[in-house]
Amino acid sequence: MKPIATTRSATGIPTGRLAVWWLIASEIVIFGGLLASYVMHRIGHAEFGDYAAHTNTWAGAFNTLVLLTSSLSAVLAHEAAEKGQGPRAARMLLFTILGGAVFLIVKSFEWTAEIRAGYTLATNMFWSFYYTAAGLHALHVIAGMVAMAFVARDAFSNRELQRVELVGNYWHFVDIVWIFLFPLLYIAK
Amino acid sequence: MTSSPNETHEAGPPASGDEPRAREADPAEHAQAAEHAQAAEHAQAAEHAQAAEHAHAAEHAHANPVRVWAILCALLVVSVVGPMAEIRLLTLITAFGIAGVKAYLVAKHFLRLGVERRYVAYALVVSVAFMVLFFAGTAPDVMEHRGRLWTNHAAQKEVERALKEAARDGH
């Protein structure tokens, strides 16, 4: 028996997809609040520019490329799912998970270097924002990877292919958040 | 002489038990039925055409994802290289303006917001509007450290201390 989320569409949108939009709308408020609060402090504190000079722009740019590429594979997974090609969709999702893993590995090297240089969560307000925003985003990346692994497992045997789109939509949102985090934390120096 | 529906009709009233068959043979009803069938066919054809049109529109809305990705990568390069010129306005445009364009492209082509029901976009805009509202309400007290009747001494001292420290460290 199929879950209600896949068979009902009382609003004209399958309930599962509507739920993901709901999640994204609430995430906009969470990340939006954090980023807006960073922006107002950045404008009020000229010294943030000096602190931001210690972040690694190239690592941030590389991670942006990685996330954009993983979003592409999530779209290709969605296209494959639409054609009923479950195994191909699953492979594309695994590629997306790989992108998330590369993103986290780069982030961990970056953070290790920064903490060794003495920039920790408690150093000053800039680094508090930096670790909170990037950390919260990284948690979302991990959550997306875990969800995608479950969806990919089912997709391999052509089951619940509609979930490929849902998990992809979540991933694209995580990508959009990073698109704004990158210039805020790495470029505005 | 060839037989015609009229001739059949004029051949005499049918027995009461044959009424249904006689109705089938009724030319007016024949014409009506033919009309209905034609109308149904037309409606079906129109439906098919509409569906094809929708599919076509959807195909157009779903731009080639690899091409969108390539554009996003090109924009990424611009957003990294632009600020290297260290011109404030150029940094704002290349870093933040391009971030907006990139987010739009991802939302439209990857999230497929363009072909989603309109109220989803409205719901997301409401979320962004909340963020703007909270920003507008709190920003004046955070972005400025002195007003007409107040001064944020702690923030002022922190900025002075940090800038002095940065100057001493050579940043």
CSV table of C-alpha atoms in Angstrom, one decimal:
chain,number,residue,atom,x,y,z
A,1,MET,CA,0.0,0.0,0.0
A,2,LYS,CA,1.3,3.4,-1.0
A,3,PRO,CA,1.7,6.2,1.7
A,4,ILE,CA,-0.9,8.9,1.7
A,5,ALA,CA,1.7,11.5,0.7
A,6,THR,CA,2.1,9.8,-2.7
A,7,THR,CA,-1.6,9.3,-3.6
A,8,ARG,CA,-3.3,12.4,-2.3
A,9,SER,CA,-3.2,15.9,-3.7
A,10,ALA,CA,-6.0,17.9,-2.0
A,11,THR,CA,-4.2,21.1,-2.9
A,12,GLY,CA,-3.3,20.3,-6.5
A,13,ILE,CA,0.2,19.3,-5.3
A,14,PRO,CA,1.0,15.8,-4.1
A,15,THR,CA,1.0,16.0,-0.3
A,16,GLY,CA,4.6,14.9,0.0
A,17,ARG,CA,5.9,17.6,-2.2
A,18,LEU,CA,3.8,20.2,-0.4
A,19,ALA,CA,5.3,19.1,2.8
A,20,VAL,CA,8.8,19.6,1.4
A,21,TRP,CA,7.8,23.2,0.3
A,22,TRP,CA,6.5,23.7,3.9
A,23,LEU,CA,9.9,22.6,5.2
A,24,ILE,CA,11.7,24.9,2.8
A,25,ALA,CA,9.5,27.9,3.7
A,26,SER,CA,10.3,27.4,7.4
A,27,GLU,CA,14.0,26.9,6.6
A,28,ILE,CA,14.0,30.3,4.8
A,29,VAL,CA,13.0,31.9,8.1
A,30,ILE,CA,15.7,30.0,10.1
A,31,PHE,CA,18.6,30.7,7.7
A,32,GLY,CA,17.1,34.1,6.7
A,33,GLY,CA,17.1,35.2,10.3
A,34,LEU,CA,20.7,34.0,10.9
A,35,LEU,CA,22.0,35.6,7.7
A,36,ALA,CA,20.0,38.9,8.2
A,37,SER,CA,21.4,39.1,11.7
A,38,TYR,CA,24.9,38.6,10.3
A,39,VAL,CA,24.4,41.3,7.6
A,40,MET,CA,23.3,43.9,10.2
A,41,HIS,CA,26.3,43.1,12.4
A,42,ARG,CA,28.6,43.2,9.4
A,43,ILE,CA,27.4,46.7,8.5
A,44,GLY,CA,27.7,47.9,12.1
A,45,HIS,CA,31.1,46.3,12.8
A,46,ALA,CA,33.8,47.4,10.4
A,47,GLU,CA,36.3,45.0,12.0
A,48,PHE,CA,34.3,42.0,10.6
A,49,GLY,CA,36.1,42.7,7.3
A,50,ASP,CA,39.5,42.1,8.9
A,51,TYR,CA,38.3,38.9,10.5
A,52,ALA,CA,36.8,37.6,7.3
A,53,ALA,CA,40.2,38.1,5.7
A,54,HIS,CA,41.2,34.9,7.5
A,55,THR,CA,38.6,32.7,5.7
A,56,ASN,CA,39.8,30.6,2.8
A,57,THR,CA,38.1,32.0,-0.4
A,58,TRP,CA,39.4,29.2,-2.6
A,59,ALA,CA,38.0,26.5,-0.3
A,60,GLY,CA,34.7,28.3,-0.2
A,61,ALA,CA,34.6,28.6,-4.0
A,62,PHE,CA,35.6,25.0,-4.5
A,63,ASN,CA,32.8,24.0,-2.1
A,64,THR,CA,30.3,26.1,-4.1
A,65,LEU,CA,31.3,24.3,-7.3
A,66,VAL,CA,30.9,21.0,-5.5
A,67,LEU,CA,27.4,21.9,-4.3
A,68,LEU,CA,26.3,23.2,-7.7
A,69,THR,CA,27.5,20.0,-9.3
A,70,SER,CA,25.7,17.9,-6.7
A,71,SER,CA,22.5,19.9,-7.4
A,72,LEU,CA,23.0,19.0,-11.1
A,73,SER,CA,23.2,15.3,-10.3
A,74,ALA,CA,20.1,15.7,-8.1
A,75,VAL,CA,18.2,17.2,-11.1
A,76,LEU,CA,19.5,14.4,-13.4
A,77,ALA,CA,18.2,11.9,-10.7
A,78,HIS,CA,14.8,13.5,-10.8
A,79,GLU,CA,14.7,13.3,-14.7
A,80,ALA,CA,15.7,9.6,-14.5
A,81,ALA,CA,12.9,9.0,-11.9
A,82,GLU,CA,10.4,10.7,-14.2
A,83,LYS,CA,11.3,8.3,-16.9
A,84,GLY,CA,10.9,5.4,-14.5
A,85,GLN,CA,14.7,4.7,-14.6
A,86,GLY,CA,15.1,3.8,-10.9
A,87,PRO,CA,18.7,2.4,-11.0
A,88,ARG,CA,19.9,5.5,-12.9
A,89,ALA,CA,18.2,7.8,-10.5
A,90,ALA,CA,19.8,5.9,-7.6
A,91,ARG,CA,23.2,6.3,-9.1
A,92,MET,CA,22.7,10.0,-9.6
A,93,LEU,CA,21.6,10.3,-6.0
A,94,LEU,CA,24.8,8.5,-4.9
A,95,PHE,CA,26.8,10.9,-6.9
A,96,THR,CA,25.0,13.7,-5.1
A,97,ILE,CA,25.8,12.1,-1.7
A,98,LEU,CA,29.4,11.9,-2.9
A,99,GLY,CA,29.3,15.7,-3.5
A,100,GLY,CA,28.0,16.3,0.0
A,101,ALA,CA,30.8,14.1,1.4
A,102,VAL,CA,33.5,16.1,-0.5
A,103,PHE,CA,31.9,19.3,0.7
A,104,LEU,CA,32.1,18.1,4.3
A,105,ILE,CA,35.7,16.9,3.9
A,106,VAL,CA,36.8,20.3,2.5
A,107,LYS,CA,34.9,22.0,5.4
A,108,SER,CA,36.6,19.9,8.0
A,109,PHE,CA,40.1,20.7,6.6
A,110,GLU,CA,39.2,24.4,6.6
A,111,TRP,CA,37.9,24.4,10.1
A,112,THR,CA,40.9,22.4,11.4
A,113,ALA,CA,43.2,25.1,9.9
A,114,GLU,CA,41.1,27.9,11.4
A,115,ILE,CA,40.9,26.4,14.8
A,116,ARG,CA,44.6,25.7,14.8
A,117,ALA,CA,45.2,29.4,14.0
A,118,GLY,CA,43.2,30.3,17.1
A,119,TYR,CA,39.9,31.2,15.5
A,120,THR,CA,37.2,29.4,17.4
A,121,LEU,CA,33.5,29.8,18.1
A,122,ALA,CA,34.3,32.0,21.1
A,123,THR,CA,37.1,34.2,19.6
A,124,ASN,CA,34.7,37.0,18.6
A,125,MET,CA,31.3,37.7,17.1
A,126,PHE,CA,32.4,37.2,13.5
A,127,TRP,CA,33.7,33.7,14.2
A,128,SER,CA,30.6,32.9,16.2
A,129,PHE,CA,28.5,33.7,13.2
A,130,TYR,CA,30.9,31.9,10.9
A,131,TYR,CA,30.8,28.6,12.8
A,132,THR,CA,27.1,28.9,13.6
A,133,ALA,CA,26.0,29.6,10.0
A,134,ALA,CA,28.4,27.2,8.3
A,135,GLY,CA,27.8,24.6,11.0
A,136,LEU,CA,24.0,24.7,10.7
A,137,HIS,CA,24.4,24.5,6.9
A,138,ALA,CA,26.7,21.5,7.3
A,139,LEU,CA,24.1,19.8,9.5
A,140,HIS,CA,21.6,20.3,6.7
A,141,VAL,CA,24.0,18.7,4.2
A,142,ILE,CA,24.4,15.7,6.5
A,143,ALA,CA,20.6,15.4,6.9
A,144,GLY,CA,20.2,15.6,3.1
A,145,MET,CA,22.9,12.9,2.6
A,146,VAL,CA,21.2,10.5,5.0
A,147,ALA,CA,17.7,11.1,3.5
A,148,MET,CA,19.1,10.6,0.0
A,149,ALA,CA,20.8,7.3,1.0
A,150,PHE,CA,17.3,5.9,2.0
A,151,VAL,CA,15.7,7.2,-1.2
A,152,ALA,CA,18.5,5.8,-3.4
A,153,ARG,CA,18.1,2.4,-1.7
A,154,ASP,CA,14.5,2.2,-2.8
A,155,ALA,CA,15.1,3.8,-6.2
A,156,PHE,CA,17.6,1.0,-7.1
A,157,SER,CA,14.6,-1.4,-7.1
A,158,ASN,CA,12.3,1.1,-8.8
A,159,ARG,CA,10.3,1.8,-5.6
A,160,GLU,CA,9.0,5.1,-4.4
A,161,LEU,CA,10.5,7.1,-7.3
A,162,GLN,CA,8.5,10.2,-6.4
A,163,ARG,CA,10.7,10.7,-3.4
A,164,VAL,CA,13.7,11.4,-5.7
A,165,GLU,CA,12.2,14.8,-6.5
A,166,LEU,CA,11.3,15.5,-2.9
A,167,VAL,CA,14.8,14.9,-1.6
A,168,GLY,CA,16.2,16.8,-4.6
A,169,ASN,CA,14.2,19.8,-3.8
A,170,TYR,CA,15.5,19.8,-0.3
A,171,TRP,CA,19.1,19.5,-1.6
A,172,HIS,CA,18.6,22.5,-4.0
A,173,PHE,CA,17.5,24.6,-1.1
A,174,VAL,CA,20.6,23.7,0.8
A,175,ASP,CA,22.6,24.7,-2.3
A,176,ILE,CA,20.8,28.1,-2.4
A,177,VAL,CA,21.6,28.8,1.2
A,178,TRP,CA,25.3,28.1,0.5
A,179,ILE,CA,25.1,30.4,-2.6
A,180,PHE,CA,24.4,33.3,-0.1
A,181,LEU,CA,26.7,32.1,2.6
A,182,PHE,CA,29.7,32.0,0.3
A,183,PRO,CA,29.9,35.8,-0.5
A,184,LEU,CA,28.9,36.7,3.0
A,185,LEU,CA,31.5,34.7,4.8
A,186,TYR,CA,34.3,34.4,2.2
A,187,ILE,CA,34.2,37.4,-0.2
A,188,ALA,CA,33.0,40.4,1.8
A,189,LYS,CA,36.3,41.3,3.4
B,1,MET,CA,-34.3,3.8,-55.9
B,2,THR,CA,-31.9,3.9,-53.0
B,3,SER,CA,-33.2,3.7,-49.5
B,4,SER,CA,-32.9,6.7,-47.3
B,5,PRO,CA,-33.5,7.3,-43.6
B,6,ASN,CA,-36.6,9.2,-44.5
B,7,GLU,CA,-38.0,6.3,-46.5
B,8,THR,CA,-37.4,4.0,-43.5
B,9,HIS,CA,-39.2,6.5,-41.3
B,10,GLU,CA,-42.1,6.8,-43.7
B,11,ALA,CA,-42.5,3.1,-44.0
B,12,GLY,CA,-45.0,3.2,-41.2
B,13,PRO,CA,-45.2,3.4,-37.5
B,14,PRO,CA,-43.3,0.7,-35.7
B,15,ALA,CA,-44.9,-1.7,-33.3
B,16,SER,CA,-44.7,-0.5,-29.7
B,17,GLY,CA,-42.3,-3.3,-28.8
B,18,ASP,CA,-39.9,-2.2,-31.5
B,19,GLU,CA,-39.7,1.4,-30.2
B,20,PRO,CA,-36.1,1.3,-29.1
B,21,ARG,CA,-35.0,0.0,-32.4
B,22,ALA,CA,-37.1,2.7,-34.1
B,23,ARG,CA,-35.4,5.3,-32.0
B,24,GLU,CA,-32.0,4.1,-33.1
B,25,ALA,CA,-33.2,4.5,-36.6
B,26,ASP,CA,-34.5,8.1,-36.0
B,27,PRO,CA,-32.5,10.3,-38.4
B,28,ALA,CA,-32.8,13.4,-36.1
B,29,GLU,CA,-31.3,11.4,-33.3
B,30,HIS,CA,-28.8,9.9,-35.7
B,31,ALA,CA,-27.7,13.4,-36.5
B,32,GLN,CA,-27.7,14.4,-32.9
B,33,ALA,CA,-25.6,11.3,-32.0
B,34,ALA,CA,-23.2,12.1,-34.8
B,35,GLU,CA,-23.0,15.6,-33.6
B,36,HIS,CA,-22.3,14.4,-30.0
B,37,ALA,CA,-19.7,12.0,-31.2
B,38,GLN,CA,-18.1,14.7,-33.3
B,39,ALA,CA,-18.2,17.1,-30.4
B,40,ALA,CA,-16.7,14.5,-28.1
B,41,GLU,CA,-14.0,13.8,-30.7
B,42,HIS,CA,-13.3,17.6,-31.0
B,43,ALA,CA,-13.1,17.9,-27.2
B,44,GLN,CA,-10.8,14.9,-27.0
B,45,ALA,CA,-8.6,16.4,-29.7
B,46,ALA,CA,-8.6,19.7,-28.0
B,47,GLU,CA,-7.7,18.0,-24.8
B,48,HIS,CA,-4.9,16.2,-26.5
B,49,ALA,CA,-3.6,19.4,-28.1
B,50,GLN,CA,-3.8,21.1,-24.7
B,51,ALA,CA,-1.9,18.3,-23.1
B,52,ALA,CA,0.7,18.4,-25.8
B,53,GLU,CA,1.0,22.1,-25.4
B,54,HIS,CA,1.4,21.7,-21.6
B,55,ALA,CA,4.1,19.1,-22.2
B,56,HIS,CA,5.8,21.4,-24.7
B,57,ALA,CA,5.6,24.3,-22.3
B,58,ALA,CA,7.0,22.1,-19.5
B,59,GLU,CA,9.8,21.0,-21.8
B,60,HIS,CA,10.7,24.6,-22.4
B,61,ALA,CA,10.4,25.4,-18.7
B,62,HIS,CA,12.8,22.6,-17.9
B,63,ALA,CA,15.9,24.0,-19.5
B,64,ASN,CA,18.8,21.7,-20.1
B,65,PRO,CA,20.2,21.3,-16.6
B,66,VAL,CA,23.8,20.8,-17.8
B,67,ARG,CA,23.5,24.2,-19.5
B,68,VAL,CA,22.1,25.8,-16.4
B,69,TRP,CA,25.0,24.3,-14.4
B,70,ALA,CA,27.5,25.7,-16.8
B,71,ILE,CA,26.0,29.2,-16.5
B,72,LEU,CA,26.1,28.8,-12.7
B,73,CYS,CA,29.8,27.8,-12.8
B,74,ALA,CA,30.6,30.8,-15.0
B,75,LEU,CA,28.8,33.1,-12.6
B,76,LEU,CA,30.8,31.5,-9.7
B,77,VAL,CA,34.0,32.5,-11.5
B,78,VAL,CA,32.8,36.1,-11.9
B,79,SER,CA,31.8,36.2,-8.3
B,80,VAL,CA,35.2,35.2,-7.2
B,81,VAL,CA,37.3,37.2,-9.7
B,82,GLY,CA,35.1,40.4,-9.5
B,83,PRO,CA,35.9,41.3,-5.8
B,84,MET,CA,39.7,40.9,-6.5
B,85,ALA,CA,39.6,44.4,-8.1
B,86,GLU,CA,38.8,45.6,-4.5
B,87,ILE,CA,36.3,48.1,-5.8
B,88,ARG,CA,33.4,48.3,-3.2
B,89,LEU,CA,30.6,48.7,-5.8
B,90,LEU,CA,32.0,46.0,-8.0
B,91,THR,CA,32.3,43.6,-5.0
B,92,LEU,CA,28.7,44.3,-4.1
B,93,ILE,CA,27.5,43.6,-7.7
B,94,THR,CA,29.7,40.6,-8.5
B,95,ALA,CA,29.4,38.9,-5.1
B,96,PHE,CA,25.9,39.6,-3.9
B,97,GLY,CA,24.1,40.5,-7.2
B,98,ILE,CA,25.4,37.4,-8.8
B,99,ALA,CA,24.5,35.3,-5.7
B,100,GLY,CA,20.9,36.5,-6.3
B,101,VAL,CA,21.1,35.5,-10.0
B,102,LYS,CA,22.5,32.1,-9.1
B,103,ALA,CA,19.8,31.5,-6.5
B,104,TYR,CA,17.1,32.5,-9.0
B,105,LEU,CA,18.5,30.1,-11.6
B,106,VAL,CA,18.6,27.2,-9.1
B,107,ALA,CA,15.1,28.0,-7.9
B,108,LYS,CA,13.7,28.3,-11.4
B,109,HIS,CA,15.4,25.4,-13.2
B,110,PHE,CA,16.5,23.0,-10.5
B,111,LEU,CA,13.7,23.5,-7.9
B,112,ARG,CA,11.3,24.0,-10.9
B,113,LEU,CA,9.5,26.8,-9.2
B,114,GLY,CA,8.5,28.2,-12.6
B,115,VAL,CA,6.2,25.3,-13.3
B,116,GLU,CA,5.0,24.7,-9.7
B,117,ARG,CA,1.6,26.0,-8.5
B,118,ARG,CA,1.7,29.7,-8.0
B,119,TYR,CA,0.8,29.7,-4.3
B,120,VAL,CA,4.0,27.8,-3.5
B,121,ALA,CA,6.1,30.8,-4.7
B,122,TYR,CA,3.8,33.1,-2.7
B,123,ALA,CA,4.3,31.0,0.5
B,124,LEU,CA,8.1,31.3,0.0
B,125,VAL,CA,7.9,35.0,-0.6
B,126,VAL,CA,5.9,35.4,2.6
B,127,SER,CA,8.8,33.7,4.4
B,128,VAL,CA,11.3,36.1,2.9
B,129,ALA,CA,9.0,39.0,3.7
B,130,PHE,CA,9.0,37.9,7.4
B,131,MET,CA,12.8,38.0,7.3
B,132,VAL,CA,12.8,41.5,5.8
B,133,LEU,CA,10.3,42.6,8.4
B,134,PHE,CA,12.5,41.4,11.3
B,135,PHE,CA,15.5,42.8,9.7
B,136,ALA,CA,13.9,46.3,9.3
B,137,GLY,CA,12.7,46.2,12.9
B,138,THR,CA,16.1,45.3,14.5
B,139,ALA,CA,18.7,46.6,12.1
B,140,PRO,CA,18.6,50.3,13.2
B,141,ASP,CA,19.7,49.3,16.8
B,142,VAL,CA,22.4,47.0,15.5
B,143,MET,CA,23.8,48.8,12.5
B,144,GLU,CA,24.2,52.1,14.3
B,145,HIS,CA,26.0,52.6,17.6
B,146,ARG,CA,24.6,56.0,18.4
B,147,GLY,CA,21.1,57.6,18.0
B,148,ARG,CA,19.6,60.9,19.1
B,149,LEU,CA,19.0,59.8,22.7
B,150,TRP,CA,21.2,56.8,23.1
B,151,THR,CA,24.7,55.4,22.6
B,152,ASN,CA,25.8,51.8,22.5
B,153,HIS,CA,29.1,52.2,24.3
B,154,ALA,CA,30.0,48.5,24.4
B,155,ALA,CA,29.7,48.2,20.6
B,156,GLN,CA,31.7,51.4,20.0
B,157,LYS,CA,34.5,50.2,22.3
B,158,GLU,CA,34.5,46.8,20.6
B,159,VAL,CA,34.8,48.3,17.1
B,160,GLU,CA,37.6,50.7,18.3
B,161,ARG,CA,39.5,47.9,20.0
B,162,ALA,CA,39.2,45.5,17.1
B,163,LEU,CA,40.3,48.1,14.5
B,164,LYS,CA,43.3,49.0,16.6
B,165,GLU,CA,44.2,45.4,17.0
B,166,ALA,CA,43.9,44.8,13.3
B,167,ALA,CA,46.1,47.9,12.5
B,168,ARG,CA,48.7,46.6,14.9
B,169,ASP,CA,48.6,43.1,13.3
B,170,GLY,CA,49.0,44.7,9.9
B,171,HIS,CA,45.5,43.8,8.5
